[in-house]
Amino acid sequence: MLEGHQSSKRSFSQQEAADLEALDKLDPVRNAGYQAEHHERCLSGTRESILEDMMRWAQNTQGQPVYWLNGLAGTGKSTIAQTFSEMAGNRDILGASFFCSRDYLHRKELKNIFPTLAYQLACRYPQFRDYLVKVIKRDPLVAHNSLISQLKDLVMDPLSATGISCVIVIDALDECVDEQPASAILSVLGRLVNKLPLVKFFITGRPEPRIRSGFRLPLLKPSTQIFLLHEVEPTSVGGDIRLYLTEKLTAIAKRRSDIDLPEVWPSDEDIAVLVKKSSGLFIFASTVVRFIESEHHDPGERLQLIASKADDTSHEGASGIDSLYSQVLRDAFSGVEEESVFVGLKRILGAVVLTLNPLPRDGLAQLLSIHSTVISTILRHIHSVLLVPTDGVKEIRVFHKSFPDFLQDPDRCRDPRFHIDCPSRHGEMALRCLDLVRKLKINPCGLLPFTMNEGISDRQQLLMDKLGSGLRYACKYWSMHFLFSAPSGEYDDRLITSAFLFSGHAIFPWMEVMSLEGHLEGVIHSMNHLSDRLHTVSDTLVIAKLDNADR
């Protein structure tokens, strides 16, 4: 083994020293491997089934050569990658690892990955080193060649020639700077990976556009086993987070002998609240632990700041999750300067965040009067924090409540390009809803006269076929968005006008829809909301608004 040679070369033989001099020409990143610095590992007893699945893949010589651990922001990908690397190392099947990181210049540059992996493989396997040294002597600048040349000359050819069987880990690929529409690393890997039946590549990354595009390439897709970390059974993840929180907080109690904590702390009730609030996000749990363990604060008081307000996430921002969300958004739109992009983003993201019931992409497009491809194009940048199904009829959902809370709080989301002003966005949503509802005609579902609701076999399907999810949503919730909008906001004039036009032209077909929805009580509530709001508008102003609308 040649690791640690940089401190002194005099302890090596003349041949080894010459080899080391040749290997140094690769200019490897010294702190990129899993052993180079402290990475948090999975707590004992957690993630067991996932790790077992990964080890089965790693040891199955007949299986797919690539494994993509696909997970949204904060789901614990790097922690799993660290633990998997340790397990593979203990079983003597780990060849090399590269933990990408946006926090370190050399660990976010694609050109450094293959030379560093090659260097580690050379330190690990003498026969690989012998072959690689010859390659370097033949071409001293081989580490500066194209990615495809690097992969072939530094990794693939030496592994093929020596018949080495191993696992190679690349963690957090999404954190590397890559201007290509599909990941450049994945593009070159797809061309060569099937030529090495004894070598496995374990890769983690958020489902960002270029990463997803890379794994969808025809050469790589059939060779890849995909594990969606954010779709693991919630009860399983919740149990792991419960164990994690219990052990970490109990350890805090033992350390803080200077604080008079209850004999049983934390309580089962407090843990249950934290588990529920985490919603499967390990980053949430770990940042909460860091928040509570502050040496300058009472851990009991800190815990209560979070646990006592089961539906509030404002304190989680202070514990570090805001920096995660800020980083995700900045990176997603890095280099974008067109104001129109951010106007569109705030419209779409505001609708996703403020809808009172999640909508699919097609329904959102109908509601906002924009093409569904526009929504896909904009939201594709932030799959890390939103669940955006490829199927246009499945709901787009926020992954964790703290994300919309972050977006709506100007003290937490300080970038005006992403901050969601709720009253203004509710005003736009109300206007869009009313514009849709006002287009309803008598008998909007085309029923025969005197048809009773009970005589319709599948009302939900009928409503979906005739109206679409966007218009159905508008009928149910226009009044709530109207209520939450700013009385003197930018949409107020148009809202008042639209509301009066709705009252005069579309109220009866709207009531028909609400009846078919089985939501007639909503008619009463909606009209009360409308009455309360319009009561503040003078008759003279109303007439003026309607006259302007007619003109």
Coordinates of C-alpha atoms in Angstrom, one line a residue:
M1 CA 0.0 0.0 0.0
L2 CA 1.3 3.4 -0.9
E3 CA -1.1 5.7 1.0
G4 CA 0.4 8.3 3.1
H5 CA 3.5 8.5 1.0
Q6 CA 3.5 12.2 0.7
S7 CA 5.1 12.6 4.2
S8 CA 8.3 10.8 3.1
K9 CA 9.5 8.9 0.1
R10 CA 12.7 7.7 1.7
S11 CA 11.0 4.6 3.3
F12 CA 10.2 3.2 -0.1
S13 CA 12.4 1.2 -2.4
Q14 CA 13.9 2.9 -5.5
Q15 CA 11.2 1.2 -7.7
E16 CA 8.4 2.3 -5.4
A17 CA 9.7 5.8 -5.3
A18 CA 9.8 5.9 -9.1
D19 CA 6.2 4.6 -9.2
L20 CA 5.1 7.3 -6.7
E21 CA 6.7 10.0 -8.8
A22 CA 4.8 8.7 -11.9
L23 CA 1.5 8.5 -9.9
D24 CA 1.9 12.0 -8.6
K25 CA 1.6 13.2 -12.2
L26 CA -2.1 12.3 -11.9
D27 CA -2.4 15.2 -9.4
P28 CA -5.1 13.3 -7.4
V29 CA -7.4 15.0 -4.9
R30 CA -6.1 13.8 -1.6
N31 CA -9.2 14.3 0.6
A32 CA -11.8 12.9 -1.8
G33 CA -11.9 9.3 -0.5
Y34 CA -14.3 8.0 2.1
Q35 CA -11.4 7.7 4.6
A36 CA -9.9 11.1 4.0
E37 CA -12.1 13.0 6.4
H38 CA -14.9 12.4 8.8
H39 CA -18.2 11.8 7.0
E40 CA -21.2 10.9 9.1
R41 CA -22.2 7.3 8.8
C42 CA -25.6 5.6 9.4
L43 CA -26.4 5.0 13.0
S44 CA -26.2 1.3 13.9
G45 CA -29.6 -0.3 13.4
T46 CA -30.8 2.2 10.8
R47 CA -31.0 1.9 7.0
E48 CA -30.4 -1.8 7.4
S49 CA -32.6 -3.1 4.6
I50 CA -31.3 -0.5 2.1
L51 CA -27.7 -1.3 2.9
E52 CA -28.4 -5.0 2.6
D53 CA -29.9 -4.4 -0.9
M54 CA -26.8 -2.5 -1.9
M55 CA -24.4 -5.2 -0.7
R56 CA -26.4 -7.9 -2.6
W57 CA -26.0 -5.8 -5.7
A58 CA -22.3 -5.2 -5.1
Q59 CA -21.6 -9.0 -4.7
N60 CA -23.8 -10.1 -7.6
T61 CA -21.5 -10.5 -10.6
Q62 CA -24.4 -11.1 -12.9
G63 CA -26.3 -8.0 -12.0
Q64 CA -26.3 -4.5 -13.5
P65 CA -22.9 -2.8 -13.2
V66 CA -24.2 0.6 -12.1
Y67 CA -26.3 1.5 -9.0
W68 CA -27.8 5.0 -8.8
L69 CA -28.9 6.0 -5.3
N70 CA -31.4 8.7 -6.3
G71 CA -32.5 10.9 -3.4
L72 CA -34.0 14.3 -2.8
A73 CA -32.1 16.9 -0.8
G74 CA -31.7 15.9 2.8
T75 CA -32.7 12.2 2.5
G76 CA -29.3 11.0 3.6
K77 CA -27.5 9.9 0.4
S78 CA -24.0 10.7 1.5
T79 CA -24.4 9.1 4.9
I80 CA -25.5 5.9 3.2
A81 CA -22.6 6.2 0.7
Q82 CA -20.1 6.6 3.6
T83 CA -21.6 3.5 5.4
F84 CA -21.7 1.5 2.2
S85 CA -18.1 2.4 1.4
E86 CA -17.0 1.3 4.9
M87 CA -18.9 -2.0 4.5
A88 CA -17.4 -2.7 1.1
G89 CA -14.0 -1.8 2.4
N90 CA -14.4 -4.2 5.3
R91 CA -15.4 -7.0 2.9
D92 CA -12.4 -6.2 0.7
I93 CA -14.4 -5.3 -2.4
L94 CA -14.0 -1.5 -2.4
G95 CA -11.6 -0.3 -5.1
A96 CA -11.8 3.5 -4.8
S97 CA -14.2 6.3 -3.9
F98 CA -14.7 9.9 -4.7
F99 CA -16.9 12.1 -2.5
C100 CA -17.8 15.2 -4.6
S101 CA -18.4 18.4 -2.7
R102 CA -19.3 21.9 -3.8
D103 CA -17.5 23.2 -0.7
Y104 CA -14.1 22.1 -2.1
L105 CA -12.9 23.4 -5.4
H106 CA -11.0 20.3 -6.5
R107 CA -13.9 18.0 -5.4
K108 CA -16.4 19.7 -7.6
E109 CA -14.4 19.5 -10.8
L110 CA -15.2 16.6 -13.1
K111 CA -11.7 16.4 -14.5
N112 CA -10.4 15.3 -11.1
I113 CA -12.6 12.3 -10.6
F114 CA -11.0 9.6 -12.8
P115 CA -7.4 10.5 -12.1
T116 CA -8.2 10.3 -8.3
L117 CA -10.0 7.0 -8.7
A118 CA -7.0 5.7 -10.7
Y119 CA -4.6 6.8 -8.1
Q120 CA -6.5 5.1 -5.3
L121 CA -6.8 1.9 -7.4
A122 CA -3.0 2.0 -7.9
C123 CA -2.5 2.3 -4.2
R124 CA -4.9 -0.6 -3.6
Y125 CA -3.8 -3.1 -6.2
P126 CA -0.1 -3.6 -7.2
Q127 CA -0.9 -5.1 -10.6
F128 CA -3.1 -2.1 -11.4
R129 CA -0.2 0.2 -10.3
D130 CA 2.3 -1.6 -12.6
Y131 CA 0.0 -1.2 -15.6
L132 CA -0.9 2.4 -14.8
V133 CA 2.6 3.6 -14.3
K134 CA 3.4 2.4 -17.8
V135 CA 0.5 4.4 -19.1
I136 CA 1.7 7.5 -17.4
K137 CA 5.3 7.2 -18.6
R138 CA 4.0 6.8 -22.1
D139 CA 1.8 9.9 -21.8
P140 CA 2.7 12.1 -18.7
L141 CA -0.3 14.4 -19.5
V142 CA -2.8 11.6 -19.6
A143 CA -4.7 13.0 -16.6
H144 CA -5.4 16.2 -18.5
N145 CA -7.0 14.5 -21.5
S146 CA -10.7 14.4 -22.2
L147 CA -13.0 12.6 -19.8
I148 CA -13.5 9.7 -22.2
S149 CA -9.8 9.3 -22.6
Q150 CA -9.3 9.5 -18.8
L151 CA -11.8 6.8 -18.1
K152 CA -10.5 4.5 -20.8
D153 CA -6.7 5.0 -20.2
L154 CA -6.7 5.5 -16.4
V155 CA -9.5 3.2 -15.2
M156 CA -11.0 0.9 -17.7
D157 CA -8.0 -0.4 -19.6
P158 CA -5.9 -1.1 -16.4
L159 CA -8.9 -2.9 -14.7
S160 CA -9.6 -4.9 -17.9
A161 CA -6.0 -6.0 -18.3
T162 CA -5.6 -7.0 -14.7
G163 CA -9.0 -8.7 -14.2
I164 CA -9.6 -6.9 -10.9
S165 CA -13.1 -7.2 -9.4
C166 CA -14.1 -4.2 -7.2
V167 CA -16.7 -1.6 -6.4
I168 CA -16.1 2.1 -7.2
V169 CA -18.1 4.8 -5.3
I170 CA -18.9 8.3 -6.6
D171 CA -21.0 10.3 -4.1
A172 CA -23.0 13.5 -4.7
L173 CA -22.3 13.7 -8.4
D174 CA -24.9 16.5 -8.6
E175 CA -22.4 18.7 -6.7
C176 CA -19.9 18.8 -9.5
V177 CA -19.8 21.7 -11.9
D178 CA -21.1 20.4 -15.3
E179 CA -22.4 22.5 -18.1
Q180 CA -23.6 19.6 -20.2
P181 CA -27.4 18.9 -20.6
A182 CA -26.7 15.3 -19.5
S183 CA -23.9 14.5 -17.0
A184 CA -20.6 14.3 -18.9
I185 CA -19.3 11.6 -16.5
L186 CA -22.4 9.5 -17.0
S187 CA -22.2 10.0 -20.8
V188 CA -18.7 8.6 -21.0
L189 CA -19.4 5.9 -18.4
G190 CA -22.3 4.6 -20.5
R191 CA -19.9 4.0 -23.4
L192 CA -17.5 1.7 -21.6
V193 CA -19.1 0.3 -18.4
N194 CA -20.3 -2.9 -20.0
K195 CA -16.8 -3.8 -21.0
L196 CA -15.9 -4.5 -17.4
P197 CA -18.2 -7.3 -16.0
L198 CA -16.3 -7.5 -12.7
V199 CA -16.4 -3.8 -11.8
K200 CA -19.4 -2.1 -10.2
F201 CA -20.1 1.7 -10.0
F202 CA -22.1 3.0 -7.1
I203 CA -23.2 6.6 -7.7
T204 CA -25.4 8.9 -5.6
G205 CA -27.0 12.1 -6.7
R206 CA -30.1 14.3 -6.5
P207 CA -32.6 13.9 -9.4
E208 CA -31.4 17.1 -11.1
P209 CA -32.0 17.4 -14.8
R210 CA -28.5 16.6 -16.1
I211 CA -28.2 13.6 -13.7
R212 CA -31.6 12.2 -14.7
S213 CA -30.8 12.8 -18.4
G214 CA -27.5 11.0 -18.0
F215 CA -29.0 7.9 -16.5
R216 CA -31.6 7.9 -19.3
L217 CA -29.0 7.6 -22.0
P218 CA -29.6 4.5 -24.1
L219 CA -26.2 3.0 -23.3
L220 CA -26.5 3.5 -19.6
K221 CA -30.1 3.0 -18.8
P222 CA -30.3 -0.8 -19.2
S223 CA -27.1 -1.1 -17.1
T224 CA -28.3 0.8 -14.1
Q225 CA -30.2 -0.3 -11.1
I226 CA -32.0 2.7 -9.5
F227 CA -33.1 3.1 -5.9
L228 CA -35.4 6.0 -5.1
L229 CA -34.5 6.9 -1.6
H230 CA -37.3 9.3 -1.2
E231 CA -39.9 6.6 -2.0
V232 CA -38.8 4.3 0.9
E233 CA -41.8 3.2 3.0
P234 CA -42.4 6.2 5.4
T235 CA -42.9 3.9 8.4
S236 CA -39.4 2.4 7.8
V237 CA -37.8 5.8 7.5
G238 CA -39.7 7.1 10.5
G239 CA -38.4 4.2 12.6
D240 CA -34.8 5.0 11.7
I241 CA -35.2 8.7 12.4
R242 CA -36.8 7.8 15.8
L243 CA -33.8 5.7 16.7
Y244 CA -31.4 8.4 15.5
L245 CA -33.1 11.2 17.4
T246 CA -33.5 9.1 20.6
E247 CA -29.8 8.1 20.6
K248 CA -28.5 11.6 19.7
L249 CA -30.7 13.5 22.2
T250 CA -30.0 11.0 25.0
A251 CA -26.3 11.5 24.4
I252 CA -26.8 15.3 24.7
A253 CA -28.5 14.7 28.1
K254 CA -25.5 12.7 29.3
R255 CA -23.0 15.3 28.2
R256 CA -24.9 18.3 29.7
S257 CA -24.5 17.6 33.4
D258 CA -24.6 21.4 33.9
I259 CA -28.3 21.4 32.9
D260 CA -31.1 20.1 35.1
L261 CA -33.0 18.0 32.6
P262 CA -35.9 15.7 33.5
E263 CA -34.9 12.1 34.4
V264 CA -36.5 10.9 31.3
W265 CA -35.4 13.2 28.4
P266 CA -36.4 13.5 25.7
S267 CA -39.9 12.2 26.2
D268 CA -41.6 9.8 23.9
E269 CA -44.1 12.5 23.0
D270 CA -41.3 14.9 22.0
I271 CA -39.6 12.3 19.9
A272 CA -42.9 11.5 18.2
V273 CA -43.4 15.2 17.3
L274 CA -39.9 15.5 15.9
V275 CA -40.3 12.3 13.8
K276 CA -43.6 13.6 12.4
K277 CA -42.1 16.9 11.6
S278 CA -39.1 15.4 9.9
S279 CA -41.3 13.8 7.2
G280 CA -38.5 11.4 6.2
L281 CA -35.8 14.0 6.0
F282 CA -32.7 12.9 7.8
I283 CA -31.2 16.3 7.2
F284 CA -34.1 17.8 9.2
A285 CA -33.4 15.4 12.0
S286 CA -29.6 16.0 12.0
T287 CA -30.0 19.8 11.9
V288 CA -32.5 19.7 14.7
V289 CA -30.0 17.7 16.8
R290 CA -27.3 20.3 16.0
F291 CA -29.8 23.0 17.0
I292 CA -30.6 21.4 20.3
E293 CA -27.0 20.5 21.3
S294 CA -25.7 24.1 21.2
E295 CA -23.3 24.5 24.1
H296 CA -24.6 28.0 24.8
H297 CA -28.3 27.1 25.2
D298 CA -30.5 24.9 27.4
P299 CA -31.2 21.8 25.3
G300 CA -34.6 21.4 27.1
E301 CA -35.6 24.8 26.0
R302 CA -34.3 24.3 22.5
L303 CA -36.2 21.1 22.1
Q304 CA -39.4 22.7 23.3
L305 CA -39.0 25.5 20.7
I306 CA -39.5 22.9 18.1
A307 CA -41.6 20.2 19.7
S308 CA -44.1 22.5 21.3
K309 CA -45.3 23.8 18.0
A310 CA -46.1 20.7 16.0
D311 CA -47.0 22.7 12.8
D312 CA -44.4 25.4 12.9
T313 CA -41.0 25.1 11.3
S314 CA -39.6 28.6 11.9
H315 CA -37.0 27.4 14.3
E316 CA -35.7 24.8 11.9
G317 CA -34.4 27.6 9.8
A318 CA -32.1 28.6 12.6
S319 CA -30.8 25.0 12.8
G320 CA -29.4 25.1 9.3
I321 CA -32.0 23.8 6.9
D322 CA -32.4 27.2 5.4
S323 CA -28.8 27.1 4.0
L324 CA -29.7 23.8 2.3
Y325 CA -32.7 25.3 0.6
S326 CA -30.8 28.5 -0.4
Q327 CA -28.0 26.4 -1.8
V328 CA -30.4 24.2 -3.8
L329 CA -32.2 27.2 -5.3
R330 CA -29.0 29.2 -6.1
D331 CA -27.4 26.2 -7.8
A332 CA -30.5 25.3 -9.7
F333 CA -30.6 28.8 -11.4
S334 CA -26.9 29.5 -11.5
G335 CA -26.1 31.6 -14.5
V336 CA -29.8 32.5 -15.3
E337 CA -30.2 36.2 -15.6
E338 CA -33.5 36.7 -17.5
E339 CA -36.0 38.2 -15.2
S340 CA -38.8 36.4 -17.1
V341 CA -37.5 33.1 -15.8
F342 CA -37.8 34.1 -12.2
V343 CA -41.2 35.7 -12.8
G344 CA -42.4 32.4 -14.2
L345 CA -40.7 30.5 -11.4
K346 CA -42.4 32.5 -8.7
R347 CA -45.8 32.1 -10.4
I348 CA -45.4 28.3 -10.7
L349 CA -43.6 27.8 -7.4
G350 CA -46.1 30.1 -5.6
A351 CA -49.0 28.0 -7.0
V352 CA -47.3 24.7 -5.9
V353 CA -46.7 26.1 -2.4
L354 CA -50.1 27.8 -2.0
T355 CA -52.6 25.4 -3.5
L356 CA -54.9 24.1 -0.9
N357 CA -54.9 20.7 -2.5
P358 CA -51.9 19.4 -4.6
L359 CA -52.4 19.6 -8.3
P360 CA -50.8 17.6 -11.1
R361 CA -48.8 19.4 -13.8
D362 CA -51.7 19.4 -16.3
G363 CA -54.1 20.9 -13.7
L364 CA -51.5 23.5 -12.8
A365 CA -51.1 24.4 -16.4
Q366 CA -54.9 24.7 -16.8
L367 CA -55.1 26.9 -13.7
L368 CA -52.3 29.2 -14.6
S369 CA -53.1 29.3 -18.3
I370 CA -49.6 28.2 -19.4
H371 CA -48.4 25.2 -21.2
S372 CA -47.5 22.1 -19.1
T373 CA -44.1 22.0 -20.8
V374 CA -43.3 25.4 -19.3
I375 CA -44.0 24.0 -15.9
S376 CA -41.8 21.0 -16.6
T377 CA -39.0 23.2 -17.9
I378 CA -38.9 25.4 -14.8
L379 CA -39.5 22.8 -12.1
R380 CA -37.0 20.4 -13.6
H381 CA -34.3 22.5 -11.9
I382 CA -35.7 21.9 -8.4
H383 CA -36.5 18.2 -8.2
S384 CA -34.3 18.1 -5.2
V385 CA -37.0 19.8 -3.1
L386 CA -40.2 19.0 -4.9
L387 CA -41.7 15.7 -5.9
V388 CA -42.5 16.2 -9.6
P389 CA -43.9 13.0 -11.2
T390 CA -43.1 12.5 -14.9
D391 CA -46.8 11.5 -15.2
G392 CA -48.7 14.8 -15.9
V393 CA -51.8 13.5 -13.9
K394 CA -50.0 12.8 -10.7
E395 CA -49.8 15.6 -8.1
I396 CA -46.7 17.8 -7.7
R397 CA -46.0 17.9 -4.0
V398 CA -43.7 19.7 -1.6
F399 CA -41.3 17.2 -0.1
H400 CA -41.2 18.9 3.4
K401 CA -43.3 21.6 5.0
S402 CA -40.3 23.6 6.0
F403 CA -39.6 24.4 2.4
P404 CA -42.7 26.4 1.7
D405 CA -42.3 28.0 5.2
F406 CA -38.8 29.0 4.2
L407 CA -40.0 30.5 0.8
Q408 CA -42.7 32.5 2.5
D409 CA -40.6 34.1 5.2
P410 CA -38.6 37.1 4.0
D411 CA -36.3 36.8 7.0
R412 CA -35.4 33.2 6.0
C413 CA -35.5 33.4 2.2
R414 CA -33.5 36.6 1.6
D415 CA -33.2 36.2 -2.1
P416 CA -36.1 38.2 -3.7
R417 CA -35.9 36.0 -6.8
F418 CA -37.3 33.1 -4.8
H419 CA -39.3 34.7 -1.9
I420 CA -43.0 34.0 -2.2
D421 CA -45.2 36.9 -1.1
C422 CA -48.3 35.1 0.0
P423 CA -51.0 37.8 -0.3
S424 CA -49.9 38.7 -3.8
R425 CA -49.7 35.1 -4.9
H426 CA -53.0 34.3 -3.4
G427 CA -54.4 37.3 -5.3
E428 CA -53.1 35.9 -8.6
M429 CA -54.4 32.4 -7.7
A430 CA -57.9 33.8 -6.9
L431 CA -57.9 35.8 -10.2
R432 CA -56.8 32.7 -12.2
C433 CA -59.5 30.6 -10.5
L434 CA -62.3 33.1 -11.2
D435 CA -61.2 33.5 -14.8
L436 CA -61.6 29.8 -15.2
V437 CA -64.9 29.5 -13.3
R438 CA -66.4 32.5 -15.2
K439 CA -66.1 30.4 -18.4
L440 CA -68.5 27.8 -17.1
K441 CA -71.8 27.4 -19.1
I442 CA -75.1 26.0 -17.9
N443 CA -75.0 22.2 -17.5
P444 CA -71.2 22.1 -17.7
C445 CA -71.0 18.3 -17.6
G446 CA -73.7 17.8 -20.3
L447 CA -76.1 15.8 -18.2
L448 CA -79.6 14.9 -19.4
P449 CA -82.4 17.0 -17.8
F450 CA -83.5 16.0 -14.3
T451 CA -80.5 13.7 -13.8
M452 CA -79.9 13.2 -10.1
N453 CA -76.4 12.9 -8.7
E454 CA -77.2 9.4 -7.4
G455 CA -77.9 8.3 -11.0
I456 CA -74.4 9.1 -12.2
S457 CA -72.2 6.0 -12.0
D458 CA -68.8 7.7 -11.7
R459 CA -69.1 11.4 -10.9
Q460 CA -65.4 11.9 -10.2
Q461 CA -64.4 10.6 -13.6
L462 CA -67.2 12.6 -15.3
L463 CA -66.0 15.8 -13.6
M464 CA -62.4 15.1 -14.6
D465 CA -63.3 14.3 -18.2
K466 CA -65.5 17.4 -18.6
L467 CA -63.7 20.0 -16.5
G468 CA -60.1 18.9 -15.8
S469 CA -58.3 19.0 -12.4
G470 CA -57.5 22.7 -12.8
L471 CA -61.1 23.9 -13.2
R472 CA -62.3 21.5 -10.5
Y473 CA -59.8 23.1 -8.2
A474 CA -60.8 26.6 -9.2
C475 CA -64.5 25.8 -8.4
K476 CA -63.6 24.5 -4.9
Y477 CA -61.0 27.0 -3.8
W478 CA -61.4 30.3 -5.6
S479 CA -63.0 31.9 -2.5
M480 CA -60.3 30.8 -0.2
H481 CA -57.6 32.4 -2.3
F482 CA -59.8 35.5 -2.6
L483 CA -60.0 35.6 1.2
F484 CA -56.2 35.3 1.6
S485 CA -55.4 37.9 -1.0
A486 CA -54.3 41.4 -0.1
P487 CA -57.3 43.9 -0.1
S488 CA -55.1 46.6 -1.6
G489 CA -52.7 44.3 -3.5
E490 CA -51.7 44.5 -7.2
Y491 CA -54.6 42.1 -8.2
D492 CA -57.3 43.7 -6.1
D493 CA -59.0 45.8 -8.8
R494 CA -59.2 43.0 -11.2
L495 CA -60.3 40.6 -8.5
I496 CA -63.3 42.8 -7.5
T497 CA -64.3 43.1 -11.1
S498 CA -63.9 39.4 -11.8
A499 CA -65.9 38.5 -8.7
F500 CA -68.8 40.7 -9.7
L501 CA -68.8 39.3 -13.2
F502 CA -68.8 35.8 -11.8
S503 CA -71.8 36.6 -9.6
G504 CA -73.7 37.8 -12.6
H505 CA -72.8 35.2 -15.2
A506 CA -71.4 32.0 -13.8
I507 CA -72.8 31.4 -10.4
F508 CA -75.4 28.8 -11.4
P509 CA -73.2 26.5 -13.5
W510 CA -70.6 26.8 -10.7
M511 CA -73.3 25.7 -8.2
E512 CA -74.0 22.7 -10.5
V513 CA -70.4 21.7 -10.3
M514 CA -70.3 22.1 -6.6
S515 CA -73.3 19.9 -6.3
L516 CA -71.7 17.2 -8.4
E517 CA -68.6 17.5 -6.2
G518 CA -70.9 16.8 -3.2
H519 CA -69.6 20.1 -1.8
L520 CA -72.7 22.3 -1.6
E521 CA -71.8 23.6 1.8
G522 CA -68.8 25.1 0.1
V523 CA -71.2 27.4 -1.9
I524 CA -72.4 29.0 1.4
H525 CA -68.8 29.5 2.7
S526 CA -67.7 30.9 -0.6
M527 CA -70.5 33.4 -0.9
N528 CA -69.9 34.4 2.7
H529 CA -66.2 35.1 1.9
L530 CA -67.2 37.0 -1.2
S531 CA -69.8 39.1 0.7
D532 CA -67.4 39.9 3.5
R533 CA -64.8 41.1 1.0
L534 CA -67.1 43.1 -1.2
H535 CA -68.8 44.7 1.7
T536 CA -65.8 46.9 2.1
V537 CA -66.1 48.2 -1.5
S538 CA -68.4 51.2 -2.1
D539 CA -71.2 51.1 -4.6
T540 CA -69.6 53.9 -6.6
L541 CA -66.3 52.1 -6.9
V542 CA -68.0 48.9 -7.9
I543 CA -69.9 50.7 -10.7
A544 CA -66.7 52.3 -11.9
K545 CA -64.9 49.0 -12.0
L546 CA -67.7 47.3 -13.9
D547 CA -67.9 50.2 -16.4
N548 CA -64.2 49.8 -17.0
A549 CA -64.6 46.1 -17.4
D550 CA -67.4 46.6 -20.0
R551 CA -65.3 49.0 -22.0

